[in-house]
XYZ file of C-alpha atoms in Angstrom:
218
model
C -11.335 30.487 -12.476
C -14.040 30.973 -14.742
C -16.777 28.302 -15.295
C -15.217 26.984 -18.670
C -11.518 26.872 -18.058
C -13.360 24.861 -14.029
C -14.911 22.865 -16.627
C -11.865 22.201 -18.611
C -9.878 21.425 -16.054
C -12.355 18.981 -13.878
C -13.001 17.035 -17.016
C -8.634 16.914 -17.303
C -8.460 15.363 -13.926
C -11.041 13.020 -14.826
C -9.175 12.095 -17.610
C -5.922 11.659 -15.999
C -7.575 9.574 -13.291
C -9.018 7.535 -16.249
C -5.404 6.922 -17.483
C -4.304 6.385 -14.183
C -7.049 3.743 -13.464
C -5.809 2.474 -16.879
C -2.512 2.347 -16.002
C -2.812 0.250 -12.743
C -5.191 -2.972 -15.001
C -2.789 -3.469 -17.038
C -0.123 -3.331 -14.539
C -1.689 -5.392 -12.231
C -2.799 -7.636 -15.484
C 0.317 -8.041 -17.426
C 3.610 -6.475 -15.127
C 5.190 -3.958 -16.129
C 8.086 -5.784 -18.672
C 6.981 -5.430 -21.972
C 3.789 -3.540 -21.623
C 2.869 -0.249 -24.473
C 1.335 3.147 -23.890
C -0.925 1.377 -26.507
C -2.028 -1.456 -24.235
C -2.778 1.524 -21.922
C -5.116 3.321 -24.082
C -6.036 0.153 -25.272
C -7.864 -0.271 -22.223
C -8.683 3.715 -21.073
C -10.447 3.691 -24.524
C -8.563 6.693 -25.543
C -5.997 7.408 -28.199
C -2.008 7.230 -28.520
C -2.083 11.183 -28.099
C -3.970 11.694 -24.987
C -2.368 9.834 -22.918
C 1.070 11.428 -24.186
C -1.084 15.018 -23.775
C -1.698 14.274 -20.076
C 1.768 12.460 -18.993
C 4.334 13.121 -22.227
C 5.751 9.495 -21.992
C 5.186 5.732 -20.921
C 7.655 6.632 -17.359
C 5.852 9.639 -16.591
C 2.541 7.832 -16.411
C 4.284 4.866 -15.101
C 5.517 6.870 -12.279
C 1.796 8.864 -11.820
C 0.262 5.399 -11.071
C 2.951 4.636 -8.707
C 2.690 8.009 -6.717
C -1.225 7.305 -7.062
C -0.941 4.025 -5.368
C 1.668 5.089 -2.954
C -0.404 8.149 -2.189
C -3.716 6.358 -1.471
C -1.998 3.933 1.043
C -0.480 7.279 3.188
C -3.729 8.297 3.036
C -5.729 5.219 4.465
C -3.239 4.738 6.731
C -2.940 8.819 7.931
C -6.608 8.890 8.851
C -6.528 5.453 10.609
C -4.153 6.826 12.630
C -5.701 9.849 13.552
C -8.309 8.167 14.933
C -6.348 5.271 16.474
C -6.681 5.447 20.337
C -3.291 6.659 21.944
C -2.039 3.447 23.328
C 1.263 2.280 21.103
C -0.864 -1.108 21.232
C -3.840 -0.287 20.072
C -1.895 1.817 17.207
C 0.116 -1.308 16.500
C -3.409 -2.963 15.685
C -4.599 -0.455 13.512
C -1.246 -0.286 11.390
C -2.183 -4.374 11.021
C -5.329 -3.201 10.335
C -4.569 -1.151 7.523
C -1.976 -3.778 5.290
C -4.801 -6.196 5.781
C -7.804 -4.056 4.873
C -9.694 -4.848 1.502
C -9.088 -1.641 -0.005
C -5.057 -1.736 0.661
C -4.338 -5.519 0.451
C -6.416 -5.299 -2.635
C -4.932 -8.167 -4.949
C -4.876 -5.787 -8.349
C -3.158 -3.410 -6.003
C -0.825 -5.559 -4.559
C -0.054 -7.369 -8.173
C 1.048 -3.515 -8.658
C 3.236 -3.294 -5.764
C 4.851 -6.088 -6.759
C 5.400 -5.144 -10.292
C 7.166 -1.854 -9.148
C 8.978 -3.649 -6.317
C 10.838 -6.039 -8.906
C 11.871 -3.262 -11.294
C 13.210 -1.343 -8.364
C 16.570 -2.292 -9.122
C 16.424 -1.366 -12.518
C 14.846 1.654 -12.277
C 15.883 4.631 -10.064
C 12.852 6.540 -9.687
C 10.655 2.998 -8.690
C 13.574 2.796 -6.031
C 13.820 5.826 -4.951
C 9.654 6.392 -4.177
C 9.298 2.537 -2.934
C 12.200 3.096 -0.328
C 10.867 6.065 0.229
C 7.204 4.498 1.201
C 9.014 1.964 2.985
C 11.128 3.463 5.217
C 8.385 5.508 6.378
C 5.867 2.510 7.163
C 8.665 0.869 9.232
C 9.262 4.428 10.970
C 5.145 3.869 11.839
C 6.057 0.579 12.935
C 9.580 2.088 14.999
C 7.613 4.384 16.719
C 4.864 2.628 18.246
C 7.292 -0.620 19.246
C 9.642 1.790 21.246
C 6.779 3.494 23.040
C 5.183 0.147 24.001
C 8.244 -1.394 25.134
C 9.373 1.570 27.145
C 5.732 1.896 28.834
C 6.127 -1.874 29.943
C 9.517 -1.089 31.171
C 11.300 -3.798 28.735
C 14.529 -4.074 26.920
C 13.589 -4.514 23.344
C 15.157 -5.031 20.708
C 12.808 -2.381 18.860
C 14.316 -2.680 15.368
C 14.444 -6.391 15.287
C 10.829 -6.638 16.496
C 9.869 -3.704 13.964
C 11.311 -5.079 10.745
C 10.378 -9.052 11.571
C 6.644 -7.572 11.569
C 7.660 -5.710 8.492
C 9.069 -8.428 7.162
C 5.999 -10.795 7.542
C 3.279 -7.792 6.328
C 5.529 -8.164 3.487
C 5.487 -12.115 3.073
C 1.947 -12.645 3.732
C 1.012 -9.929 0.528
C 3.413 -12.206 -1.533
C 2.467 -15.126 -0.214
C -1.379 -13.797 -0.973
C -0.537 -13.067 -4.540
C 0.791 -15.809 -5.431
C -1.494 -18.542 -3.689
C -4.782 -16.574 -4.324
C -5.578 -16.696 -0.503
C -6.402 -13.287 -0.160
C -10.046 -13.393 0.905
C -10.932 -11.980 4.440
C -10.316 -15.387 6.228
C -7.163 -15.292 4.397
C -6.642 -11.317 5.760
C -7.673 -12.274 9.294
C -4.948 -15.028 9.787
C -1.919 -13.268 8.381
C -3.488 -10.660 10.888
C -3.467 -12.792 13.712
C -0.363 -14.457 12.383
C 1.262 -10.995 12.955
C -0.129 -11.056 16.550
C 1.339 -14.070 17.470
C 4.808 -12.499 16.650
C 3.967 -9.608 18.483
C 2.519 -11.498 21.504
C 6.227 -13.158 22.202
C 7.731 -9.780 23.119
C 4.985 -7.792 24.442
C 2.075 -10.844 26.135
C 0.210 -8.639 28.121
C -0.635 -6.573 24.816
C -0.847 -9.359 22.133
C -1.833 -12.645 23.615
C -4.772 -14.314 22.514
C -6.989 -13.305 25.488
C -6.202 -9.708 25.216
C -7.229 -9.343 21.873
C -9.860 -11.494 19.514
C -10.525 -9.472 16.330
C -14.214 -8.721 15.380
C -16.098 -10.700 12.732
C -16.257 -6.586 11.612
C -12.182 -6.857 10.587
C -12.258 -9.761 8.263
């Protein structure tokens, strides 16, 4: 690649991210019933034409923001994993971790989630890359439940344990977005809210005296 056409093509991704960025205010501002690839530009400070340049229509961009979003969480939550120490309990914590941390349980972010996750029905492609998402953060969730439960040598019900902690990551970001109460004392209970439920099946992981999270979590 030459040094105009790297040029040309690191100021395009800068532009589509700008769109992108764009794309997710007014998103998170407005929903996504009613809103214009105007109100879009509107905001990116660009014209009519470059956003249909970079992304052709309204869905296509629509879509891009989605996969950005979606894309970012995998992300946060692949390299907390990576890290996360071997025991299914410890990797339990970190998957709390991550739905509660600032930059994932961001309220313009989750205002977004939401947005998508009430057109899902109406729209295919939302559906389709939300399930998608979804199936394979309760996988996350399947995984480490079953090991735990087999390593203390109980019989769990793993997928009714693994979707009721879905289920309430789900509520509290809901419950956050609507109330407002999604500061870090806000983060930290529905954390240790999520610990409680986890402490009825598995105590000797989840009760209060095995784990106390750090002022460092909030």
């Amino acid at each position: 690649m030459t040094k105009k056409n790297y040029h040309i093509s690191n100021h395009s991704a800068q532009r589509r991210k700008q769109l992108l960025d764009a794309g997710l205010t007014v998103i998170a501002r407005r929903g996504l019933s009613g809103i214009t690839v105007h109100d879009i530009a509107q905001e990116a400070g660009c014209s009519y034409g470059v956003i249909a340049f970079h992304f052709k229509t309204k869905e296509r961009l629509l879509l891009a923001v989605l996969d950005l979003l979606a894309s970012n969480y995998e992300k946060i939550l692949l390299d907390a994993m990576a890290s996360a120490p071997p025991s299914p309990a410890e990797r339990l914590r970190v998957l709390l971790e991550v739905d509660f941390a600032p930059n994932v349980a961001k309220p313009n972010y989750v205002a977004v989630w939401i947005a998508f996750w009430a057109e899902s029905s109406r729209v295919p492609a939302y559906k389709k890359r939300c399930s998608e998402l979804k199936r394979r953060s309760l996988q996350a969730i399947v995984d480490s439940v079953s090991e735990l439960a087999a390593a203390r040598g109980l019989d769990t019900d793993v997928q009714a344990v693994s979707q009721g902690l879905y289920a309430i990551t789900d509520g509290f970001w809901i419950f956050g977005h609507v109330t407002g109460e999604t500061g870090p004392k806000d983060r930290k209970r529905y954390r240790q809210v999520c610990q409680t439920f986890l402490s009825a099946f598995f105590p000797q992981d989840f009760s209060t005296a095995a784990f106390t999270p750090p002022d460092s979590r909030a």
